[in-house]
Short mmCIF file of C-alpha atoms in Angstrom, two decimals:
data_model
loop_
_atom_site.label_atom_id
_atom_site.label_comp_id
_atom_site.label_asym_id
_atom_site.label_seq_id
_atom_site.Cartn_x
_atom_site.Cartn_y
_atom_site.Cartn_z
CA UNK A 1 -18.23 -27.39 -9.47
CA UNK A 2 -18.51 -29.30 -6.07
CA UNK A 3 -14.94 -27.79 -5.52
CA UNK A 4 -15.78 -24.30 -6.04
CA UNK A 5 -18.85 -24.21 -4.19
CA UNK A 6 -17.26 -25.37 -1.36
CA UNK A 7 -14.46 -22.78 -1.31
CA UNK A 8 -16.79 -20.11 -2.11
CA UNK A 9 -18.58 -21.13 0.91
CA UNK A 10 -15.42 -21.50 3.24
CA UNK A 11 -14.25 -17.82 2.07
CA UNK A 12 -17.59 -15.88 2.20
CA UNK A 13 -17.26 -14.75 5.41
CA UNK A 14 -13.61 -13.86 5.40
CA UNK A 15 -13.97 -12.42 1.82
CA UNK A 16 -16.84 -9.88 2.77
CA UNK A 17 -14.72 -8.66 5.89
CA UNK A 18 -11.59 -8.49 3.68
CA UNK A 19 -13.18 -7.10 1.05
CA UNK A 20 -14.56 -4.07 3.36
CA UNK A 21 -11.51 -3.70 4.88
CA UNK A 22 -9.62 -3.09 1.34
CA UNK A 23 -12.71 -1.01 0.58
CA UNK A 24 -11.56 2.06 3.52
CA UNK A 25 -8.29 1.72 2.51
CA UNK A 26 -8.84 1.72 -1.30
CA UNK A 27 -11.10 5.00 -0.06
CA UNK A 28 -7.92 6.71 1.43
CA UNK A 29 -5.93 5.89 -1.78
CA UNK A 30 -7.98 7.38 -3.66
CA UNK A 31 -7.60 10.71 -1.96
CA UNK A 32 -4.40 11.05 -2.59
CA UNK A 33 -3.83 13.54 -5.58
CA UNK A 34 -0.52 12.16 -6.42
CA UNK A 35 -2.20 9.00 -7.72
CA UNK A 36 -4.60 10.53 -9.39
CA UNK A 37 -2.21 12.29 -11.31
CA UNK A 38 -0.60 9.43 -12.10
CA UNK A 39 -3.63 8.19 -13.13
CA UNK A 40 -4.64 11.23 -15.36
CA UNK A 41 -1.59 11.09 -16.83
CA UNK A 42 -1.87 6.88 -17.86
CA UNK A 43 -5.51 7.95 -19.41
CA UNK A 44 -4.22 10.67 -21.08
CA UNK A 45 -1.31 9.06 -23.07
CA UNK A 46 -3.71 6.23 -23.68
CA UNK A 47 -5.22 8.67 -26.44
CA UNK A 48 -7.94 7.63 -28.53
CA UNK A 49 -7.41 3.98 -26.36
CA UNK A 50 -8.63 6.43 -23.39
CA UNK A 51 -12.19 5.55 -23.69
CA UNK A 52 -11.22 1.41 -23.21
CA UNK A 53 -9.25 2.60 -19.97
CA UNK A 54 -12.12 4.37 -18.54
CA UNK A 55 -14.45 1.31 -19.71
CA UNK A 56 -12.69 -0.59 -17.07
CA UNK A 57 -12.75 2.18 -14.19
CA UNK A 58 -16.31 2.53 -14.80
CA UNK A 59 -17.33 -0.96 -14.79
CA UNK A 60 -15.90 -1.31 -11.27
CA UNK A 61 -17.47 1.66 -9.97
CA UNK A 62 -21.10 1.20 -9.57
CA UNK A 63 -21.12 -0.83 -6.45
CA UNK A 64 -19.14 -1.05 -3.16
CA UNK A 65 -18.21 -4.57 -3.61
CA UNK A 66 -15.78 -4.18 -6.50
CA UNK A 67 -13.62 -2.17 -4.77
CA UNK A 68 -10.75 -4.25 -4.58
CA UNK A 69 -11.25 -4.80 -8.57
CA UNK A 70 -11.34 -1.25 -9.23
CA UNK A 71 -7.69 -0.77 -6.78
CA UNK A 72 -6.42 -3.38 -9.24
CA UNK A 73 -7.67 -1.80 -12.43
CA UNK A 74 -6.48 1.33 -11.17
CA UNK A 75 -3.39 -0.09 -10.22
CA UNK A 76 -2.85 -1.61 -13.74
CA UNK A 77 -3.32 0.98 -15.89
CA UNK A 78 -1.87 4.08 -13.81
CA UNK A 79 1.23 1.63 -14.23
CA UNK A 80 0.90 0.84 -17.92
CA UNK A 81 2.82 3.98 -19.47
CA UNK A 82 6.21 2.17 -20.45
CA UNK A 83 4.75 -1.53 -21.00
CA UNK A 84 4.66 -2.49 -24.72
CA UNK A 85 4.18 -5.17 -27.05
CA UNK A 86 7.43 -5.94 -29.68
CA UNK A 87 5.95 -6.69 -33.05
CA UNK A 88 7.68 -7.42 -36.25
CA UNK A 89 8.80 -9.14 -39.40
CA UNK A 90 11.41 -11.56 -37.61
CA UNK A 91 8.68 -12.14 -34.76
CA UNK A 92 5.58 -13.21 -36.38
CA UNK A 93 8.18 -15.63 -38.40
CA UNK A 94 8.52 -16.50 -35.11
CA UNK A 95 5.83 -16.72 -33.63
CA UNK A 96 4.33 -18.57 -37.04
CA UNK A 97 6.54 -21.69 -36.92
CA UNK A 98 5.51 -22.05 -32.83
CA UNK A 99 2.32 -22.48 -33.44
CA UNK A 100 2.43 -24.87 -36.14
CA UNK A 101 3.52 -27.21 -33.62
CA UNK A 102 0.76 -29.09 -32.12
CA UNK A 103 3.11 -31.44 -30.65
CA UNK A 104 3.17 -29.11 -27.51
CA UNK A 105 1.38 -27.11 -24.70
CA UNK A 106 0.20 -23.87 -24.51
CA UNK A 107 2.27 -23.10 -21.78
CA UNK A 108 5.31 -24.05 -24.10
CA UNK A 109 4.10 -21.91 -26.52
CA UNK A 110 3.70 -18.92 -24.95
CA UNK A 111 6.95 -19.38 -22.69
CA UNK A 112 8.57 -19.26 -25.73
CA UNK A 113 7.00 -16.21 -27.29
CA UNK A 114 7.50 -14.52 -23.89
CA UNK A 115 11.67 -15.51 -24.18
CA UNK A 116 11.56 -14.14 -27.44
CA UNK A 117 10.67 -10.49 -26.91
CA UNK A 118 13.38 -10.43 -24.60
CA UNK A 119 16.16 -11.55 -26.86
CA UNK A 120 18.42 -8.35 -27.60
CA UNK A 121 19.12 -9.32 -31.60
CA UNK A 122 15.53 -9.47 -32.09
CA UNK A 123 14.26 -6.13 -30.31
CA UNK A 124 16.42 -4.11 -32.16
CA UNK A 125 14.39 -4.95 -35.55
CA UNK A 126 11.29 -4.95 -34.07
CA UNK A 127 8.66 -2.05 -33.39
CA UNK A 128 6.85 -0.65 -30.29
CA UNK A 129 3.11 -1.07 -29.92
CA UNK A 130 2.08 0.55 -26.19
CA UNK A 131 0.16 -1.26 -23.97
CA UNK A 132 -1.83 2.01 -22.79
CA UNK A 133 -2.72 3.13 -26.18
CA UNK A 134 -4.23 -0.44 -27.32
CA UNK A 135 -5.65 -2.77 -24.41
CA UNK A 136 -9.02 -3.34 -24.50
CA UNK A 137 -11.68 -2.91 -21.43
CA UNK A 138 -12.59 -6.78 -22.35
CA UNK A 139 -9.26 -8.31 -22.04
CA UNK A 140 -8.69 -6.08 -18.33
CA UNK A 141 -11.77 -6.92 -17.19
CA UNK A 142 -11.44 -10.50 -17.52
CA UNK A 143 -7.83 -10.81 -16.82
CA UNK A 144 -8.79 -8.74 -13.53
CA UNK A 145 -11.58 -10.75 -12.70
CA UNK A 146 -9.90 -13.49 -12.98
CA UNK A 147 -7.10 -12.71 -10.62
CA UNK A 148 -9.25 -11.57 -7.81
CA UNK A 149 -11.08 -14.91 -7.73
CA UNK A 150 -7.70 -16.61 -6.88
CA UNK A 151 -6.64 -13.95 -5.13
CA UNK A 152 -9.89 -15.27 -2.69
CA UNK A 153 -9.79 -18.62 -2.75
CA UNK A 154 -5.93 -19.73 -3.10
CA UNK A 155 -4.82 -20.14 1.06
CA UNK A 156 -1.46 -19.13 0.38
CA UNK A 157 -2.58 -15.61 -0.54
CA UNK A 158 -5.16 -14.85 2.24
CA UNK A 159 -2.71 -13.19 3.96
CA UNK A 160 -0.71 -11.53 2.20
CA UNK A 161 -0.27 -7.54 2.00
CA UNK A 162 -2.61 -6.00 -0.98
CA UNK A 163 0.36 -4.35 -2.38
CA UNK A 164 2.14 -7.65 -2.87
CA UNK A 165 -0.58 -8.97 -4.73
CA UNK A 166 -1.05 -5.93 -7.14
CA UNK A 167 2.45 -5.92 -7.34
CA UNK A 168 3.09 -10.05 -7.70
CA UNK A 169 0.22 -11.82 -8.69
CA UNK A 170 -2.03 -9.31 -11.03
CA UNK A 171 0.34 -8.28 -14.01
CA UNK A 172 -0.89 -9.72 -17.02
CA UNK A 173 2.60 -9.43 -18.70
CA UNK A 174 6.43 -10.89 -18.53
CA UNK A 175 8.66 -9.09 -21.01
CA UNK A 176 7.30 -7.62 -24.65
CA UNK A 177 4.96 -10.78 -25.62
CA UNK A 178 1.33 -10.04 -27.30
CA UNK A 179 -0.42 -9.95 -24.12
CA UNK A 180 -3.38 -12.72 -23.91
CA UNK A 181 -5.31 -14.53 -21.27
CA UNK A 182 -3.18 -16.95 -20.31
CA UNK A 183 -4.95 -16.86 -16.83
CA UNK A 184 -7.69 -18.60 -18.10
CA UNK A 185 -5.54 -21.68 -20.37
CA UNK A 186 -3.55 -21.84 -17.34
CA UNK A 187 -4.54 -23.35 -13.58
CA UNK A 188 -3.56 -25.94 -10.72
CA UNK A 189 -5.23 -29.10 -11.81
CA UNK A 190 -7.27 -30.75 -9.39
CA UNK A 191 -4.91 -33.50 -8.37
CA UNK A 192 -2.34 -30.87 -7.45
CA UNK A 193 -5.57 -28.73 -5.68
CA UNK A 194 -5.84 -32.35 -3.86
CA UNK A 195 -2.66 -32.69 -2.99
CA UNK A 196 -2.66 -29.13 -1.50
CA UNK A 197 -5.82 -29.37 0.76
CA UNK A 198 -4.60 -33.16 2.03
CA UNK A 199 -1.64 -31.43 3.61
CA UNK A 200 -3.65 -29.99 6.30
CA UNK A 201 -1.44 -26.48 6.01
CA UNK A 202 -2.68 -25.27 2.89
CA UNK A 203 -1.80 -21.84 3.20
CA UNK A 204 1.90 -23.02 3.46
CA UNK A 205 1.48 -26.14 1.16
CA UNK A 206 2.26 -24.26 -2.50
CA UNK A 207 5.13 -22.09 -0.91
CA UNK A 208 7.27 -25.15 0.01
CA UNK A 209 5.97 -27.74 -2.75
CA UNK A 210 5.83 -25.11 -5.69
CA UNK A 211 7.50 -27.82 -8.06
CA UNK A 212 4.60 -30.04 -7.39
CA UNK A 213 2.06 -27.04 -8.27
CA UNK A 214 0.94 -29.07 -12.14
CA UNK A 215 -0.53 -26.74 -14.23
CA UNK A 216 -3.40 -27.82 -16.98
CA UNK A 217 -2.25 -27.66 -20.70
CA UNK A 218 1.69 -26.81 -19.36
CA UNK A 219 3.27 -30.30 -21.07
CA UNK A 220 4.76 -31.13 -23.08
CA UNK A 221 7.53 -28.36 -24.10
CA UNK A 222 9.78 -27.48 -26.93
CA UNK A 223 12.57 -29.51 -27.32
CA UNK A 224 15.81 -28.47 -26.78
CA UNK A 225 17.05 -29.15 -30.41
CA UNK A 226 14.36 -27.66 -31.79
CA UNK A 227 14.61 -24.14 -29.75
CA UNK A 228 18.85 -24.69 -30.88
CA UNK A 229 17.24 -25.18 -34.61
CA UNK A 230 15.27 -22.09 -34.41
CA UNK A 231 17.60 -19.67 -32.24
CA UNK A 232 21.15 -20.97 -32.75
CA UNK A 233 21.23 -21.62 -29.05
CA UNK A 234 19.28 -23.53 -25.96
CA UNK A 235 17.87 -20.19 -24.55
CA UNK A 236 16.48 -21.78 -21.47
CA UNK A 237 20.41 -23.02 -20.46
CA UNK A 238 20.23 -19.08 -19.99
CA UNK A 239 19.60 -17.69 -16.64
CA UNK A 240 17.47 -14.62 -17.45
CA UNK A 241 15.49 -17.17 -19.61
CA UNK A 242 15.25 -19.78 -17.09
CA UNK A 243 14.22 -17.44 -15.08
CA UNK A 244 11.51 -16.25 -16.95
CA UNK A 245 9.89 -20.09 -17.25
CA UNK A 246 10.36 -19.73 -13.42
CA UNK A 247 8.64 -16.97 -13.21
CA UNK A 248 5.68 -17.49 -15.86
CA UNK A 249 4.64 -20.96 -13.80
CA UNK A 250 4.79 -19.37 -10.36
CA UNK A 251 2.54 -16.38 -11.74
CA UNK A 252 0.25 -18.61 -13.67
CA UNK A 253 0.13 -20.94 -10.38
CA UNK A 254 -0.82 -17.45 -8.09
CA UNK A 255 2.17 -17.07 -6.76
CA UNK A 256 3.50 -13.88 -5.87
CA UNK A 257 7.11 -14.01 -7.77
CA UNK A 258 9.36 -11.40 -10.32
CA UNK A 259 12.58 -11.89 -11.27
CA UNK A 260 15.65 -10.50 -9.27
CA UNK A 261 18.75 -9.97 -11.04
CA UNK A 262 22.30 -8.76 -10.31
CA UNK A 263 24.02 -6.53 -13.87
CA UNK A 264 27.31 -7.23 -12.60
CA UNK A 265 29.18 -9.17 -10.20
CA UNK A 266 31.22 -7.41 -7.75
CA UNK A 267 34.69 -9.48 -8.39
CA UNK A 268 34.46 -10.89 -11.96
CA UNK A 269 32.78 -10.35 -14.96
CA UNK A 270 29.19 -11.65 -15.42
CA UNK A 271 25.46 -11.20 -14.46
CA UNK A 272 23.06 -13.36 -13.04
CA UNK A 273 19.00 -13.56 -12.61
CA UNK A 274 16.61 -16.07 -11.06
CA UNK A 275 12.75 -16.12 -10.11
CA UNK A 276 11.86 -14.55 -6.63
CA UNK A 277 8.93 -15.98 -4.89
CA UNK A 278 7.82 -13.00 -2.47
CA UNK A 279 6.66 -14.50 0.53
CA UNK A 280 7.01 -14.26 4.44
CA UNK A 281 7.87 -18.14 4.23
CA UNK A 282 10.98 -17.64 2.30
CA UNK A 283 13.37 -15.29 3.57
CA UNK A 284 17.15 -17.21 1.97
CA UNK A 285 17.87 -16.03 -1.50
CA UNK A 286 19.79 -19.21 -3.29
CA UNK A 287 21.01 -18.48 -6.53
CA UNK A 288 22.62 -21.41 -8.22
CA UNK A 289 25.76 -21.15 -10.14
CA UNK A 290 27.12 -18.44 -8.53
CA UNK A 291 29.72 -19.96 -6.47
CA UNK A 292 32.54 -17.43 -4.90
CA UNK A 293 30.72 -14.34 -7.03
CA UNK A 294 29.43 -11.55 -4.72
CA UNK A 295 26.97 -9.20 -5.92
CA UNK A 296 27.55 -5.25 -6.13
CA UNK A 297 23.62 -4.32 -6.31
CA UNK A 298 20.70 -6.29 -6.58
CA UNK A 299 17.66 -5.55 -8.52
CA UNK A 300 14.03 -6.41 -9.18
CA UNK A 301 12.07 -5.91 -11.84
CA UNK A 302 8.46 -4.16 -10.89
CA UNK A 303 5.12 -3.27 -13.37
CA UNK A 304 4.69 -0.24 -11.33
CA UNK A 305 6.58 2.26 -12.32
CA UNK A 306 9.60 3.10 -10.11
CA UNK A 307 11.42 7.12 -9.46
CA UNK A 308 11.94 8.18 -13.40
CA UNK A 309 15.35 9.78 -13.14
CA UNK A 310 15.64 13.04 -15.93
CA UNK A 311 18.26 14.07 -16.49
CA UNK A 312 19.80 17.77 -16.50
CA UNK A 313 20.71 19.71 -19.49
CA UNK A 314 23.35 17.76 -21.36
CA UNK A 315 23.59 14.92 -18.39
CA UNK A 316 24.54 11.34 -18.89
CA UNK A 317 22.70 8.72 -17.63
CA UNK A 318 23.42 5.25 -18.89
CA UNK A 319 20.73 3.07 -20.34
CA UNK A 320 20.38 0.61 -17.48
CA UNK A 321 19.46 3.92 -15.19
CA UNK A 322 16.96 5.02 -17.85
CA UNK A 323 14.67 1.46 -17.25
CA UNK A 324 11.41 3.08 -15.22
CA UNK A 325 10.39 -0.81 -13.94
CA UNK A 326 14.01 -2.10 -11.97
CA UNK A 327 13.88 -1.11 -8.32
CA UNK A 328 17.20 -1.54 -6.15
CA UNK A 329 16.25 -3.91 -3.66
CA UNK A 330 20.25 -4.09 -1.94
CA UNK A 331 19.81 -3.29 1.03
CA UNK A 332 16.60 -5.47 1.85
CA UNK A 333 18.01 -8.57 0.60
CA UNK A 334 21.14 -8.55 2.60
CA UNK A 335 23.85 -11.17 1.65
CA UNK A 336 22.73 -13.62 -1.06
CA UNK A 337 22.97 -17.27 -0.16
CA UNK A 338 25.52 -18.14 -2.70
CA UNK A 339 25.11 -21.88 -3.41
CA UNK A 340 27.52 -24.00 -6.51
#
């Protein structure tokens, strides 16, 4: 308590000038008529979920100071078309025989369900349940809330460009996993918030110590024989899997950070993806285990949704090209650091 009444004093000043600031240009955004469409469109293929949807909207409407809440909510939903949940038979098995195990954390747990709905056997017998036409006003408002008050008091993100954060930092998914609040099971424990402030340079402390970022109720995990007894194989000796565990502690330690991936290598067979950490500080990509492979194109994967390509009359587009959330990010990367 003594903790958060200090930062809350410390930011007050900068948050009410920040916080008018995102207000005018939240006000031009919302001008725009191409995002209201987009918009429009979310709340009407949310269906009968519409009402929940505009719930949230209104909530943040009625006073001048939640205007960086209601760009997020806005933000969130307009992009929700296209997000689902994977639900079925094989899953809830799943699902069933993780949380028996009270031998580990929640952050295990849910890591693991997260991996899961992005294993390829298993989505093929499982069903679609879409995020716009069954989130709840409760679960956005609180997951929203709750990533606006880091978003205010964590010094690494006081910075950083609004679209980063919405981007980064505010998705309340991974891959196809029931969504939950694991924002509020999941935070920097106090000796790591120590740790941070002693530095002197907290705003740059959790960008180059992000191993050291502890998380409450994140140990122990699964062990590797048991995943192998479960799935046939040690996912997490996987790098799109790795780099989703990457990627779920970064977020869950507010962290901007998605995954970047590359389909195909340029001169041999293979693929490769790792967890990105968006941030001014960091400007070297090193991807490990990708010695002497160059990379052809380079992707990220986004919530928003990127340019939907349609095809003409009797035009093939592969499936890879059909994914509305991978944006080509090439040409800003430049040349990978290639590192053994």
């Amino acid at each position: 308590m003594k903790q958060r009444n200090i930062l809350k004093h410390s930011h007050n000043q900068y948050t009410n000038m920040r916080t008018t600031f995102i207000y005018i240009i939240f006000t031009l955004i919302s001008s725009c008529s191409t995002d209201e469409t987009k918009l429009e469109k979310a709340l009407r293929l949310a269906g009968n979920n519409r009402h929940e949807l505009e719930k949230v909207l209104h909530h943040y409407s009625q006073k001048p100071a939640d205007s960086l809440q209601l760009h997020a909510a806005r933000f969130i939903i307009e992009n929700m078309p296209g997000h689902y949940t994977l639900a079925g038979k094989e899953i809830e098995q799943f699902k069933e025989k993780i949380h028996a195990d009270t031998s580990v954390s929640y952050f295990a747990k849910k890591l693991l369900e997260i991996s899961i709905s992005n294993i390829e056997s298993i989505q093929k017998n499982a069903q679609k349940t879409e995020d716009v036409e069954n989130i709840k006003s409760e679960f956005l408002i609180r997951h929203i809330d709750r990533s606006i008050e880091r978003f205010i008091t964590c010094p690494w993100l006081r910075d950083i460009p609004i679209d980063i954060f919405m981007e980064y930092v505010l998705p309340y998914r991974f891959e196809h996993e029931q969504p939950e609040l694991w924002i509020d099971s999941l935070r920097i424990t106090p000796d790591a918030w120590k740790e941070i402030n002693a530095s002197g340079i907290a705003k740059y402390a959790a960008w180059n110590n992000i191993e050291k970022l502890d998380l409450t109720r994140s140990e122990p995990l699964f062990h590797k024989d048991q995943i192998i007894q479960w799935l046939q194989q040690d996912i997490y000796d996987m790098c799109q899997h790795s780099a989703l565990k990457d990627l779920f502690k970064s977020r869950a330690s507010a962290l901007p950070a998605t995954i970047d991936f590359i389909p195909n290598f340029a001169n041999r067979n293979g693929f490769h993806y790792w967890n990105r950490i968006i941030s001014p500080e960091i400007k070297k990509i090193s991807m490990r285990g990708t010695l002497e492979r160059k990379a052809a194109k380079i992707y990220r994967k986004t919530y928003s949704l990127q340019n939907e390509i349609i095809p003409l009359k009797g035009e093939y587009i592969p499936e890879f090209f059909q994914k509305s959330f991978y944006k080509d990010v090439s040409d800003g990367l430049g040349s990978p650091l290639l590192v053994a």
